[in-house]
PDB file of C-alpha atoms in Angstrom:
ATOM      1  CA  ASN A   1       2.704 194.996-137.636  1.00 50.00           C
ATOM      2  CA  GLY A   2       4.983 194.015-140.532  1.00 47.00           C
ATOM      3  CA  SER A   3       2.393 194.372-143.311  1.00 45.00           C
ATOM      4  CA  PRO A   4       3.217 196.559-146.316  1.00 44.00           C
ATOM      5  CA  PRO A   5       1.524 199.930-146.787  1.00 44.00           C
ATOM      6  CA  SER A   6      -1.785 200.066-148.625  1.00 41.00           C
ATOM      7  CA  PRO A   7      -1.985 201.269-152.229  1.00 40.00           C
ATOM      8  CA  ILE A   8      -2.594 205.028-152.379  1.00 39.00           C
ATOM      9  CA  ASN A   9      -2.683 207.845-154.822  1.00 39.00           C
ATOM     10  CA  HIS A  10      -5.758 206.806-156.861  1.00 38.00           C
ATOM     11  CA  ILE A  11      -6.441 209.030-159.878  1.00 36.00           C
ATOM     12  CA  SER A  12      -8.576 208.903-162.986  1.00 36.00           C
ATOM     13  CA  CYS A  13      -6.663 207.236-165.817  1.00 36.00           C
ATOM     14  CA  MET A  14      -6.841 208.660-169.308  1.00 34.00           C
ATOM     15  CA  MET A  15      -8.292 205.433-170.665  1.00 33.00           C
ATOM     16  CA  ALA A  16     -11.405 203.306-170.546  1.00 32.00           C
ATOM     17  CA  ALA A  17     -12.206 202.388-166.966  1.00 33.00           C
ATOM     18  CA  SER A  18      -9.772 199.982-165.321  1.00 36.00           C
ATOM     19  CA  ARG A  19      -9.703 198.390-161.905  1.00 35.00           C
ATOM     20  CA  PHE A  20      -6.467 197.376-160.219  1.00 33.00           C
ATOM     21  CA  VAL A  21      -6.262 194.583-157.688  1.00 31.00           C
ATOM     22  CA  LEU A  22      -3.135 194.832-155.610  1.00 33.00           C
ATOM     23  CA  GLN A  23      -1.865 191.525-154.277  1.00 34.00           C
ATOM     24  CA  GLN A  24       1.088 191.831-151.944  1.00 33.00           C
ATOM     25  CA  ARG A  25       3.796 189.268-151.414  1.00 33.00           C
ATOM     26  CA  ARG A  26       6.711 189.217-149.022  1.00 34.00           C
ATOM     27  CA  LEU A  27      10.108 187.948-150.096  1.00 34.00           C
ATOM     28  CA  LEU A  28      12.121 186.653-147.186  1.00 32.00           C
ATOM     29  CA  HIS A  29      15.891 186.959-147.307  1.00 34.00           C
ATOM     30  CA  PRO A  30      18.430 186.560-144.511  1.00 32.00           C
ATOM     31  CA  GLY A  31      18.321 189.672-142.388  1.00 32.00           C
ATOM     32  CA  ILE A  32      15.726 191.528-144.479  1.00 29.00           C
ATOM     33  CA  ILE A  33      12.154 191.478-145.623  1.00 28.00           C
ATOM     34  CA  THR A  34      11.267 193.199-148.892  1.00 31.00           C
ATOM     35  CA  PHE A  35       7.861 193.591-150.442  1.00 31.00           C
ATOM     36  CA  ALA A  36       6.647 193.360-154.018  1.00 33.00           C
ATOM     37  CA  ALA A  37       3.358 194.102-155.671  1.00 33.00           C
ATOM     38  CA  THR A  38       1.724 191.720-158.067  1.00 30.00           C
ATOM     39  CA  ILE A  39      -0.973 193.717-159.826  1.00 32.00           C
ATOM     40  CA  ALA A  40      -3.765 192.155-161.835  1.00 30.00           C
ATOM     41  CA  VAL A  41      -5.864 194.381-164.115  1.00 30.00           C
ATOM     42  CA  ILE A  42      -9.589 193.929-164.595  1.00 26.00           C
ATOM     43  CA  GLN A  43     -11.459 196.311-166.958  1.00 29.00           C
ATOM     44  CA  SER A  44     -14.101 197.821-164.727  1.00 29.00           C
ATOM     45  CA  SER A  45     -13.202 200.952-162.629  1.00 31.00           C
ATOM     46  CA  SER A  46     -10.930 203.973-163.074  1.00 35.00           C
ATOM     47  CA  CYS A  47      -7.931 204.042-160.804  1.00 39.00           C
ATOM     48  CA  ALA A  48      -4.163 203.632-160.847  1.00 55.00           C
ATOM     49  CA  SER A  49      -1.945 201.989-158.271  1.00 54.00           C
ATOM     50  CA  ALA A  50       1.077 203.125-156.301  1.00 59.00           C
ATOM     51  CA  TYR A  51       3.040 200.827-154.010  1.00 49.00           C
ATOM     52  CA  PHE A  52       5.814 202.018-151.767  1.00 50.00           C
ATOM     53  CA  LEU A  53       8.855 200.056-150.734  1.00 47.00           C
ATOM     54  CA  PRO A  54       9.738 200.175-147.034  1.00 41.00           C
ATOM     55  CA  SER A  55      12.650 202.346-145.897  1.00 40.00           C
ATOM     56  CA  LEU A  56      15.862 200.392-145.436  1.00 38.00           C
ATOM     57  CA  THR A  57      18.835 200.803-143.161  1.00 38.00           C
ATOM     58  CA  SER A  58      22.225 201.192-144.798  1.00 40.00           C
ATOM     59  CA  HIS A  59      23.079 197.708-143.508  1.00 37.00           C
ATOM     60  CA  HIS A  60      20.375 196.224-145.734  1.00 38.00           C
ATOM     61  CA  ARG A  61      20.622 198.306-148.939  1.00 45.00           C
ATOM     62  CA  GLN A  62      22.806 195.886-150.879  1.00 44.00           C
ATOM     63  CA  ARG A  63      20.654 192.887-150.026  1.00 39.00           C
ATOM     64  CA  HIS A  64      17.494 194.806-150.892  1.00 40.00           C
ATOM     65  CA  ARG A  65      18.801 195.751-154.328  1.00 42.00           C
ATOM     66  CA  HIS A  66      19.671 192.099-155.003  1.00 38.00           C
ATOM     67  CA  CYS A  67      16.277 190.780-153.882  1.00 35.00           C
ATOM     68  CA  HIS A  68      14.372 193.590-155.626  1.00 39.00           C
ATOM     69  CA  HIS A  69      16.228 192.934-158.885  1.00 39.00           C
ATOM     70  CA  GLN A  70      15.492 189.206-158.737  1.00 33.00           C
ATOM     71  CA  LEU A  71      11.830 189.893-158.084  1.00 35.00           C
ATOM     72  CA  MET A  72      11.271 192.640-160.660  1.00 39.00           C
ATOM     73  CA  SER A  73      13.309 190.849-163.335  1.00 36.00           C
ATOM     74  CA  ALA A  74      11.174 187.726-163.075  1.00 32.00           C
ATOM     75  CA  SER A  75       9.177 189.037-166.024  1.00 35.00           C
ATOM     76  CA  SER A  76      10.411 190.544-169.277  1.00 38.00           C
ATOM     77  CA  ASP A  77      10.057 194.257-170.135  1.00 43.00           C
ATOM     78  CA  ALA A  78       6.684 193.569-171.722  1.00 50.00           C
ATOM     79  CA  THR A  79       4.824 190.627-170.181  1.00 53.00           C
ATOM     80  CA  THR A  80       1.219 189.529-170.039  1.00 51.00           C
ATOM     81  CA  GLY A  81      -0.719 189.636-166.750  1.00 52.00           C
ATOM     82  CA  ASN A  82      -3.318 187.186-165.525  1.00 48.00           C
ATOM     83  CA  GLU A  83      -6.094 189.148-167.211  1.00 50.00           C
ATOM     84  CA  GLY A  84      -4.265 189.266-170.575  1.00 53.00           C
ATOM     85  CA  ASN A  85      -2.978 192.858-170.156  1.00 63.00           C
ATOM     86  CA  SER A  86       0.543 193.758-171.240  1.00 80.00           C
ATOM     87  CA  PHE A  87       2.954 195.140-168.653  1.00 81.00           C
ATOM     88  CA  ILE A  88       6.003 197.286-169.431  1.00 89.00           C
ATOM     89  CA  ASP A  89       8.618 197.356-166.630  1.00 93.00           C
ATOM     90  CA  LYS A  90      10.599 200.591-166.280  1.00 95.00           C
ATOM     91  CA  LEU A  91      12.924 202.303-163.822  1.00 97.00           C
ATOM     92  CA  ALA A  92      12.883 206.023-163.157  1.00 98.00           C
ATOM     93  CA  LEU A  93      14.822 208.682-161.242  1.00 98.00           C
ATOM     94  CA  ILE A  94      13.006 211.196-159.076  1.00 98.00           C
ATOM     95  CA  LEU A  95      15.346 214.204-158.837  1.00 98.00           C
ATOM     96  CA  ILE A  96      14.320 217.250-156.772  1.00 98.00           C
ATOM     97  CA  ASN A  97      16.137 220.560-157.002  1.00 98.00           C
ATOM     98  CA  SER A  98      16.822 223.367-154.507  1.00 98.00           C
ATOM     99  CA  ASP A  99      13.503 225.035-155.426  1.00 98.00           C
ATOM    100  CA  ASN A 100      11.617 221.870-154.510  1.00 98.00           C
ATOM    101  CA  LYS A 101      10.821 221.037-158.151  1.00 98.00           C
ATOM    102  CA  GLN A 102      11.019 217.658-159.867  1.00 98.00           C
ATOM    103  CA  LEU A 103      13.011 217.002-163.048  1.00 98.00           C
ATOM    104  CA  VAL A 104      11.030 215.735-166.045  1.00 98.00           C
ATOM    105  CA  ALA A 105      12.104 215.138-169.672  1.00 98.00           C
ATOM    106  CA  ARG A 106      10.458 215.227-173.081  1.00 97.00           C
ATOM    107  CA  SER A 107      11.699 213.226-176.057  1.00 95.00           C
ATOM    108  CA  TYR A 108      11.820 214.614-179.557  1.00 93.00           C
ATOM    109  CA  GLY A 109       8.412 214.584-181.234  1.00 91.00           C
ATOM    110  CA  LYS A 110       6.575 213.640-178.028  1.00 92.00           C
ATOM    111  CA  PRO A 111       3.850 215.911-176.545  1.00 93.00           C
ATOM    112  CA  VAL A 112       4.287 214.948-172.881  1.00 95.00           C
ATOM    113  CA  PHE A 113       7.029 214.906-170.215  1.00 97.00           C
ATOM    114  CA  TYR A 114       8.102 211.780-168.377  1.00 96.00           C
ATOM    115  CA  THR A 115      10.260 210.904-165.371  1.00 97.00           C
ATOM    116  CA  PRO A 116      13.825 210.162-166.632  1.00 97.00           C
ATOM    117  CA  GLY A 117      14.674 206.468-166.847  1.00 97.00           C
ATOM    118  CA  GLY A 118      13.919 203.443-168.968  1.00 95.00           C
ATOM    119  CA  LYS A 119      14.048 199.644-169.285  1.00 94.00           C
ATOM    120  CA  ARG A 120      16.601 197.164-167.992  1.00 94.00           C
ATOM    121  CA  GLU A 121      18.933 195.433-170.416  1.00 96.00           C
ATOM    122  CA  ALA A 122      19.730 191.750-170.069  1.00 95.00           C
ATOM    123  CA  GLY A 123      21.801 190.997-166.954  1.00 95.00           C
ATOM    124  CA  GLU A 124      21.489 194.484-165.411  1.00 96.00           C
ATOM    125  CA  THR A 125      20.528 195.198-161.843  1.00 96.00           C
ATOM    126  CA  ASP A 126      18.028 197.981-161.211  1.00 96.00           C
ATOM    127  CA  GLU A 127      20.831 200.293-160.146  1.00 97.00           C
ATOM    128  CA  GLU A 128      23.009 199.542-163.174  1.00 97.00           C
ATOM    129  CA  ALA A 129      20.085 200.102-165.536  1.00 97.00           C
ATOM    130  CA  LEU A 130      19.115 203.387-163.897  1.00 98.00           C
ATOM    131  CA  VAL A 131      22.692 204.699-163.986  1.00 98.00           C
ATOM    132  CA  ARG A 132      22.968 203.821-167.704  1.00 97.00           C
ATOM    133  CA  GLU A 133      19.613 205.374-168.596  1.00 97.00           C
ATOM    134  CA  CYS A 134      20.434 208.611-166.785  1.00 98.00           C
ATOM    135  CA  LYS A 135      23.716 208.861-168.640  1.00 97.00           C
ATOM    136  CA  GLU A 136      21.811 208.380-171.916  1.00 96.00           C
ATOM    137  CA  GLU A 137      19.010 210.835-171.102  1.00 97.00           C
ATOM    138  CA  ILE A 138      20.222 213.536-168.713  1.00 98.00           C
ATOM    139  CA  SER A 139      24.009 213.271-169.214  1.00 97.00           C
ATOM    140  CA  VAL A 140      25.021 212.450-165.629  1.00 97.00           C
ATOM    141  CA  ASP A 141      26.506 209.446-163.848  1.00 97.00           C
ATOM    142  CA  LEU A 142      24.515 209.007-160.666  1.00 97.00           C
ATOM    143  CA  LYS A 143      27.404 207.265-158.926  1.00 93.00           C
ATOM    144  CA  SER A 144      30.430 209.320-159.993  1.00 96.00           C
ATOM    145  CA  SER A 145      29.359 212.788-161.168  1.00 97.00           C
ATOM    146  CA  THR A 146      29.018 214.253-157.654  1.00 97.00           C
ATOM    147  CA  LYS A 147      31.732 215.175-155.173  1.00 97.00           C
ATOM    148  CA  VAL A 148      29.568 213.984-152.337  1.00 97.00           C
ATOM    149  CA  ALA A 149      29.294 210.176-152.412  1.00 96.00           C
ATOM    150  CA  ALA A 150      25.861 209.314-153.774  1.00 97.00           C
ATOM    151  CA  ARG A 151      23.665 206.290-153.157  1.00 97.00           C
ATOM    152  CA  ILE A 152      20.531 205.202-154.994  1.00 98.00           C
ATOM    153  CA  GLU A 153      17.519 204.515-152.771  1.00 97.00           C
ATOM    154  CA  PRO A 154      14.101 203.036-153.650  1.00 97.00           C
ATOM    155  CA  TYR A 155      11.141 205.459-153.582  1.00 97.00           C
ATOM    156  CA  GLY A 156       8.058 203.580-154.797  1.00 96.00           C
ATOM    157  CA  VAL A 157       6.338 201.705-157.610  1.00 96.00           C
ATOM    158  CA  PHE A 158       3.643 203.330-159.758  1.00 96.00           C
ATOM    159  CA  GLN A 159       1.467 201.594-162.332  1.00 92.00           C
ATOM    160  CA  ALA A 160      -0.972 202.972-164.888  1.00 88.00           C
ATOM    161  CA  GLN A 161      -1.947 202.922-168.560  1.00 80.00           C
ATOM    162  CA  ALA A 162       1.183 203.329-170.715  1.00 82.00           C
ATOM    163  CA  PHE A 163       1.291 206.536-172.770  1.00 80.00           C
ATOM    164  CA  GLY A 164       0.924 206.035-176.495  1.00 80.00           C
ATOM    165  CA  LYS A 165       0.273 202.283-176.139  1.00 79.00           C
ATOM    166  CA  PRO A 166      -2.892 200.268-176.840  1.00 79.00           C
ATOM    167  CA  GLU A 167      -5.557 200.343-174.133  1.00 81.00           C
ATOM    168  CA  GLY A 168      -4.739 197.811-171.417  1.00 82.00           C
ATOM    169  CA  THR A 169      -0.959 198.116-171.884  1.00 83.00           C
ATOM    170  CA  MET A 170       0.274 199.072-168.442  1.00 89.00           C
ATOM    171  CA  VAL A 171       3.561 200.595-167.395  1.00 90.00           C
ATOM    172  CA  ARG A 172       5.009 199.596-164.007  1.00 92.00           C
ATOM    173  CA  MET A 173       7.535 202.274-162.971  1.00 94.00           C
ATOM    174  CA  THR A 174       9.936 201.512-160.131  1.00 97.00           C
ATOM    175  CA  CYS A 175      11.240 204.862-158.897  1.00 98.00           C
ATOM    176  CA  PHE A 176      14.431 205.755-157.067  1.00 98.00           C
ATOM    177  CA  ARG A 177      16.048 208.850-155.516  1.00 98.00           C
ATOM    178  CA  VAL A 178      19.666 209.905-155.096  1.00 98.00           C
ATOM    179  CA  LEU A 179      20.737 210.565-151.500  1.00 97.00           C
ATOM    180  CA  PRO A 180      22.099 212.321-149.501  1.00 98.00           C
ATOM    181  CA  ARG A 181      20.430 215.619-150.350  1.00 98.00           C
ATOM    182  CA  GLU A 182      23.830 217.246-150.997  1.00 98.00           C
ATOM    183  CA  ALA A 183      24.520 214.811-153.817  1.00 98.00           C
ATOM    184  CA  GLU A 184      21.065 215.389-155.254  1.00 98.00           C
ATOM    185  CA  LEU A 185      21.627 219.162-155.289  1.00 98.00           C
ATOM    186  CA  GLU A 186      24.934 218.654-157.087  1.00 98.00           C
ATOM    187  CA  LEU A 187      23.148 216.718-159.826  1.00 98.00           C
ATOM    188  CA  GLU A 188      20.703 219.646-160.193  1.00 97.00           C
ATOM    189  CA  LYS A 189      23.565 221.720-161.632  1.00 96.00           C
ATOM    190  CA  LEU A 190      24.910 218.949-163.866  1.00 97.00           C
ATOM    191  CA  VAL A 191      21.870 217.558-165.683  1.00 98.00           C
ATOM    192  CA  GLN A 192      21.595 218.357-169.408  1.00 97.00           C
ATOM    193  CA  PRO A 193      19.367 216.966-172.118  1.00 96.00           C
ATOM    194  CA  SER A 194      21.094 214.288-174.194  1.00 95.00           C
ATOM    195  CA  ALA A 195      20.813 213.876-177.929  1.00 93.00           C
ATOM    196  CA  GLU A 196      17.615 211.851-177.522  1.00 90.00           C
ATOM    197  CA  VAL A 197      15.924 214.369-175.222  1.00 96.00           C
ATOM    198  CA  GLU A 198      14.515 217.612-176.595  1.00 96.00           C
ATOM    199  CA  GLU A 199      13.730 219.334-173.313  1.00 97.00           C
ATOM    200  CA  LEU A 200      14.227 219.116-169.535  1.00 98.00           C
ATOM    201  CA  GLN A 201      12.004 220.975-167.086  1.00 98.00           C
ATOM    202  CA  TRP A 202      11.789 221.398-163.332  1.00 98.00           C
ATOM    203  CA  ILE A 203       8.152 221.221-162.295  1.00 98.00           C
ATOM    204  CA  ASN A 204       5.989 221.424-159.192  1.00 97.00           C
ATOM    205  CA  SER A 205       2.369 220.481-158.465  1.00 97.00           C
ATOM    206  CA  THR A 206       1.009 223.405-160.509  1.00 97.00           C
ATOM    207  CA  PHE A 207       2.368 221.962-163.770  1.00 98.00           C
ATOM    208  CA  ASP A 208      -0.266 221.214-166.406  1.00 97.00           C
ATOM    209  CA  ASN A 209      -1.288 217.553-166.010  1.00 95.00           C
ATOM    210  CA  LYS A 210      -2.048 217.360-169.728  1.00 95.00           C
ATOM    211  CA  MET A 211       1.685 217.620-170.297  1.00 97.00           C
ATOM    212  CA  LEU A 212       2.480 214.570-168.142  1.00 96.00           C
ATOM    213  CA  THR A 213       2.058 210.807-168.469  1.00 91.00           C
ATOM    214  CA  VAL A 214      -0.378 209.150-166.077  1.00 90.00           C
ATOM    215  CA  THR A 215       2.447 207.793-163.955  1.00 93.00           C
ATOM    216  CA  GLY A 216       4.021 211.251-164.049  1.00 95.00           C
ATOM    217  CA  ILE A 217       0.835 212.748-162.597  1.00 95.00           C
ATOM    218  CA  MET A 218       0.846 210.088-159.847  1.00 95.00           C
ATOM    219  CA  ILE A 219       4.477 210.830-158.947  1.00 97.00           C
ATOM    220  CA  VAL A 220       3.880 214.598-158.757  1.00 98.00           C
ATOM    221  CA  ASP A 221       0.801 214.046-156.594  1.00 97.00           C
ATOM    222  CA  ASP A 222       2.727 211.798-154.209  1.00 97.00           C
ATOM    223  CA  LEU A 223       5.727 214.164-154.002  1.00 98.00           C
ATOM    224  CA  LYS A 224       3.343 216.986-153.120  1.00 98.00           C
ATOM    225  CA  LYS A 225       1.623 214.902-150.405  1.00 97.00           C
ATOM    226  CA  ARG A 226       4.992 214.067-148.892  1.00 97.00           C
ATOM    227  CA  GLY A 227       6.009 217.727-148.901  1.00 97.00           C
ATOM    228  CA  LEU A 228       8.937 217.099-151.267  1.00 98.00           C
ATOM    229  CA  ILE A 229       7.771 219.543-153.929  1.00 98.00           C
ATOM    230  CA  ASP A 230       5.649 222.694-153.766  1.00 96.00           C
TER     231      ASP A 230
END
């Protein structure tokens, strides 16, 4: 019927109770409709939000990336929501290996693993920022390291309390995958921790949640539900 999918994947946040109100907008562009989530935070219940971008045909990928970048870049990396909560915008790569495990990273001196990625720099598109961050963290170029031509596709947007930040500081993580599967499997053999990353691990749904960020837990749970990891 043209309406975007409902928020799913609710979990208990490791913070004082928060309630998320998901307000959906549609951005019209010639030949394509993309969806964005504007999320207001009200301190009252305990849940986190996940919003999934619709699948796109190859004909529309370039336009989608342009529209999505315009929409997600409308705010700075750390902005203030309607309820006075801070939002940190990040991009992340979901990489799945031949054993159906997801790649996560841990920075030096940090107790938990996170999904590789980071913040945009001024003037960058989502794709450019993700490629740069992956070079810096896992030592691969998503567009040129593989023999099979790779493309970067949107997966979903996850939002929850930011790890190590004051209560009410939320991280909004826009996630992507590398396709086709052959290119993704090539990257499996190429990833290495960079100088700023102490450890990389391949995990499945049995991994200790205490060792993951809240958004990391949400991503693992969704990958399991979709049958992408064990």
